[in-house]
Amino acid sequence: MAFAVEINDLKKQFKDSYQPALDGLTLRVNEKQVIGLLGPNGAGKTTTINILCGLVTADSGEAKIFDRDCGKEQNYLRNIIGVVPQRIALFSHLTAWENFKYIGRLYGLHENTISERAQKLLERLGLEKHAHKRVGTFSGGMKRRANIIASLLHHPRLIILDEPTAGVDVQSRAMILEFLSEYKEHGKTILYTSHLMEEAEQLCDEVVIVDEGKFVVSGTPTDLVKNTANCNKLEDVFLHYTGHTLRD
Ligand SMILES: Nc1ncnc2c1ncn2[C@@H]1O[C@H](COP(=O)(O)OP(=O)(O)O)[C@@H](O)[C@H]1O
Ligand SMILES: [Mg+2]
């Protein structure tokens, strides 16, 4: 079986940066799981996601989604992956519904299909009463939930979320986490980044810790805690491997 995500020796040096964003990153993500990509600020998580989505080109190495090269096969992959970026990617002057119609059409979906799917997701994510309000008027949590809906309209097999619970209220966060667990039950794969270890420990089947553009360790949260000396929770494991130095 192909991996959902397979990254081999990926390197990326931005021109105006003094250190590489990715320095030979290698990792594997199994299908039909929730995987947490964890790492301190500047570890290379967003760069990795941008390469997977075809937004950034790697200098060298390999990034594949279901065995398809991310640099070369974005037209194919676009229909298979759904992306929720760190910064909300919706038109703030349009209503949620207008955004969904626009994005759905970009994916070549039929009007009725878009309406049906959007309606279901709006209800599931508690936004049905706000469908016809402008996104610019939404709270952070509402924008994030709306962005998740937009990324799922084409029923992707892999959903990639960059810090989906950062800056959202507690209730939105709980709903998003519950929703992601449920989404996995439909045979989907979820790759998400977070710096909330307690959350990752609850949600993830497996976590991958990266630092300074390199793979550090991976495993189930339970195994990692068990196999790392003097650790009682995932946060201890994270600090054990990434140290206590601040990364501002
Ligand atoms: N467009 C860019 N131009 C220059 N440097 C960048 C750019 N994007 C990321 N970087 C640098 O690459 C490193 C990794 O960044 P990033 O992938 O955003 O990390 P993370 O998401 O784990 O916080 C950081 O040192 C960051 O400053
Ligand atoms: Mg980031």
PDB file of N, CA, C and O in Angstrom, residues 176-204:
ATOM      1  N   ILE A 176     -13.927  21.374  15.974  1.00  0.00           N
ATOM      2  CA  ILE A 176     -12.999  21.032  14.893  1.00  0.00           C
ATOM      3  C   ILE A 176     -12.346  19.680  15.170  1.00  0.00           C
ATOM      4  O   ILE A 176     -12.264  18.813  14.294  1.00  0.00           O
ATOM      5  N   LEU A 177     -11.922  19.455  16.403  1.00  0.00           N
ATOM      6  CA  LEU A 177     -11.237  18.198  16.748  1.00  0.00           C
ATOM      7  C   LEU A 177     -12.176  17.008  16.610  1.00  0.00           C
ATOM      8  O   LEU A 177     -11.815  15.966  16.060  1.00  0.00           O
ATOM      9  N   GLU A 178     -13.389  17.188  17.105  1.00  0.00           N
ATOM     10  CA  GLU A 178     -14.385  16.112  17.011  1.00  0.00           C
ATOM     11  C   GLU A 178     -14.683  15.810  15.543  1.00  0.00           C
ATOM     12  O   GLU A 178     -14.763  14.658  15.123  1.00  0.00           O
ATOM     13  N   PHE A 179     -14.778  16.879  14.757  1.00  0.00           N
ATOM     14  CA  PHE A 179     -15.059  16.727  13.339  1.00  0.00           C
ATOM     15  C   PHE A 179     -13.925  15.978  12.625  1.00  0.00           C
ATOM     16  O   PHE A 179     -14.168  15.103  11.795  1.00  0.00           O
ATOM     17  N   LEU A 180     -12.689  16.308  12.953  1.00  0.00           N
ATOM     18  CA  LEU A 180     -11.551  15.649  12.290  1.00  0.00           C
ATOM     19  C   LEU A 180     -11.518  14.150  12.623  1.00  0.00           C
ATOM     20  O   LEU A 180     -11.254  13.328  11.754  1.00  0.00           O
ATOM     21  N   SER A 181     -11.808  13.820  13.876  1.00  0.00           N
ATOM     22  CA  SER A 181     -11.860  12.395  14.261  1.00  0.00           C
ATOM     23  C   SER A 181     -12.919  11.660  13.455  1.00  0.00           C
ATOM     24  O   SER A 181     -12.715  10.539  12.981  1.00  0.00           O
ATOM     25  N   GLU A 182     -14.039  12.323  13.292  1.00  0.00           N
ATOM     26  CA  GLU A 182     -15.162  11.734  12.560  1.00  0.00           C
ATOM     27  C   GLU A 182     -14.806  11.575  11.077  1.00  0.00           C
ATOM     28  O   GLU A 182     -15.120  10.558  10.464  1.00  0.00           O
ATOM     29  N   TYR A 183     -14.106  12.568  10.543  1.00  0.00           N
ATOM     30  CA  TYR A 183     -13.724  12.558   9.128  1.00  0.00           C
ATOM     31  C   TYR A 183     -12.825  11.346   8.849  1.00  0.00           C
ATOM     32  O   TYR A 183     -12.944  10.681   7.826  1.00  0.00           O
ATOM     33  N   LYS A 184     -11.941  11.058   9.788  1.00  0.00           N
ATOM     34  CA  LYS A 184     -11.046   9.901   9.646  1.00  0.00           C
ATOM     35  C   LYS A 184     -11.836   8.606   9.533  1.00  0.00           C
ATOM     36  O   LYS A 184     -11.452   7.693   8.791  1.00  0.00           O
ATOM     37  N   GLU A 185     -12.925   8.533  10.258  1.00  0.00           N
ATOM     38  CA  GLU A 185     -13.738   7.305  10.250  1.00  0.00           C
ATOM     39  C   GLU A 185     -14.289   6.992   8.856  1.00  0.00           C
ATOM     40  O   GLU A 185     -14.729   5.890   8.602  1.00  0.00           O
ATOM     41  N   HIS A 186     -14.265   7.975   7.969  1.00  0.00           N
ATOM     42  CA  HIS A 186     -14.721   7.722   6.599  1.00  0.00           C
ATOM     43  C   HIS A 186     -13.573   7.285   5.692  1.00  0.00           C
ATOM     44  O   HIS A 186     -13.649   7.416   4.462  1.00  0.00           O
ATOM     45  N   GLY A 187     -12.490   6.818   6.306  1.00  0.00           N
ATOM     46  CA  GLY A 187     -11.380   6.287   5.518  1.00  0.00           C
ATOM     47  C   GLY A 187     -10.437   7.366   4.995  1.00  0.00           C
ATOM     48  O   GLY A 187      -9.686   7.139   4.056  1.00  0.00           O
ATOM     49  N   LYS A 188     -10.516   8.568   5.575  1.00  0.00           N
ATOM     50  CA  LYS A 188      -9.689   9.666   5.089  1.00  0.00           C
ATOM     51  C   LYS A 188      -8.423   9.797   5.930  1.00  0.00           C
ATOM     52  O   LYS A 188      -8.378   9.330   7.075  1.00  0.00           O
ATOM     53  N   THR A 189      -7.440  10.470   5.352  1.00  0.00           N
ATOM     54  CA  THR A 189      -6.182  10.716   6.052  1.00  0.00           C
ATOM     55  C   THR A 189      -6.100  12.198   6.406  1.00  0.00           C
ATOM     56  O   THR A 189      -6.443  13.044   5.581  1.00  0.00           O
ATOM     57  N   ILE A 190      -5.648  12.478   7.606  1.00  0.00           N
ATOM     58  CA  ILE A 190      -5.541  13.872   8.051  1.00  0.00           C
ATOM     59  C   ILE A 190      -4.127  14.144   8.529  1.00  0.00           C
ATOM     60  O   ILE A 190      -3.606  13.439   9.394  1.00  0.00           O
ATOM     61  N   LEU A 191      -3.505  15.147   7.915  1.00  0.00           N
ATOM     62  CA  LEU A 191      -2.176  15.573   8.357  1.00  0.00           C
ATOM     63  C   LEU A 191      -2.341  16.984   8.889  1.00  0.00           C
ATOM     64  O   LEU A 191      -2.830  17.870   8.177  1.00  0.00           O
ATOM     65  N   TYR A 192      -1.994  17.192  10.143  1.00  0.00           N
ATOM     66  CA  TYR A 192      -2.225  18.525  10.682  1.00  0.00           C
ATOM     67  C   TYR A 192      -1.093  18.961  11.586  1.00  0.00           C
ATOM     68  O   TYR A 192      -0.388  18.142  12.162  1.00  0.00           O
ATOM     69  N   THR A 193      -0.871  20.267  11.647  1.00  0.00           N
ATOM     70  CA  THR A 193       0.176  20.779  12.523  1.00  0.00           C
ATOM     71  C   THR A 193      -0.473  21.487  13.707  1.00  0.00           C
ATOM     72  O   THR A 193      -1.592  22.010  13.615  1.00  0.00           O
ATOM     73  N   SER A 194       0.245  21.454  14.814  1.00  0.00           N
ATOM     74  CA  SER A 194      -0.261  22.115  16.007  1.00  0.00           C
ATOM     75  C   SER A 194       0.917  22.303  16.937  1.00  0.00           C
ATOM     76  O   SER A 194       1.916  21.606  16.828  1.00  0.00           O
ATOM     77  N   HIS A 195       0.795  23.287  17.825  1.00  0.00           N
ATOM     78  CA  HIS A 195       1.812  23.284  18.870  1.00  0.00           C
ATOM     79  C   HIS A 195       1.175  23.004  20.225  1.00  0.00           C
ATOM     80  O   HIS A 195       1.772  23.242  21.263  1.00  0.00           O
ATOM     81  N   LEU A 196      -0.051  22.495  20.180  1.00  0.00           N
ATOM     82  CA  LEU A 196      -0.727  22.111  21.423  1.00  0.00           C
ATOM     83  C   LEU A 196      -0.566  20.607  21.625  1.00  0.00           C
ATOM     84  O   LEU A 196      -1.231  19.800  20.981  1.00  0.00           O
ATOM     85  N   MET A 197       0.357  20.245  22.503  1.00  0.00           N
ATOM     86  CA  MET A 197       0.717  18.836  22.664  1.00  0.00           C
ATOM     87  C   MET A 197      -0.430  18.002  23.255  1.00  0.00           C
ATOM     88  O   MET A 197      -0.620  16.848  22.891  1.00  0.00           O
ATOM     89  N   GLU A 198      -1.166  18.617  24.153  1.00  0.00           N
ATOM     90  CA  GLU A 198      -2.261  17.881  24.780  1.00  0.00           C
ATOM     91  C   GLU A 198      -3.312  17.513  23.737  1.00  0.00           C
ATOM     92  O   GLU A 198      -3.844  16.401  23.721  1.00  0.00           O
ATOM     93  N   GLU A 199      -3.537  18.465  22.852  1.00  0.00           N
ATOM     94  CA  GLU A 199      -4.498  18.249  21.772  1.00  0.00           C
ATOM     95  C   GLU A 199      -4.015  17.137  20.830  1.00  0.00           C
ATOM     96  O   GLU A 199      -4.760  16.216  20.496  1.00  0.00           O
ATOM     97  N   ALA A 200      -2.742  17.213  20.432  1.00  0.00           N
ATOM     98  CA  ALA A 200      -2.187  16.215  19.516  1.00  0.00           C
ATOM     99  C   ALA A 200      -2.229  14.823  20.162  1.00  0.00           C
ATOM    100  O   ALA A 200      -2.504  13.821  19.504  1.00  0.00           O
ATOM    101  N   GLU A 201      -1.977  14.793  21.453  1.00  0.00           N
ATOM    102  CA  GLU A 201      -1.959  13.520  22.180  1.00  0.00           C
ATOM    103  C   GLU A 201      -3.339  12.863  22.139  1.00  0.00           C
ATOM    104  O   GLU A 201      -3.461  11.652  21.996  1.00  0.00           O
ATOM    105  N   GLN A 202      -4.367  13.695  22.228  1.00  0.00           N
ATOM    106  CA  GLN A 202      -5.741  13.175  22.201  1.00  0.00           C
ATOM    107  C   GLN A 202      -6.150  12.735  20.809  1.00  0.00           C
ATOM    108  O   GLN A 202      -6.780  11.708  20.622  1.00  0.00           O
ATOM    109  N   LEU A 203      -5.790  13.567  19.820  1.00  0.00           N
ATOM    110  CA  LEU A 203      -6.364  13.405  18.491  1.00  0.00           C
ATOM    111  C   LEU A 203      -5.598  12.448  17.581  1.00  0.00           C
ATOM    112  O   LEU A 203      -6.191  11.731  16.778  1.00  0.00           O
ATOM    113  N   CYS A 204      -4.260  12.433  17.705  1.00  0.00           N
ATOM    114  CA  CYS A 204      -3.447  11.792  16.668  1.00  0.00           C
ATOM    115  C   CYS A 204      -3.234  10.293  16.889  1.00  0.00           C
ATOM    116  O   CYS A 204      -2.960   9.852  17.993  1.00  0.00           O
TER     117      CYS A 204
END
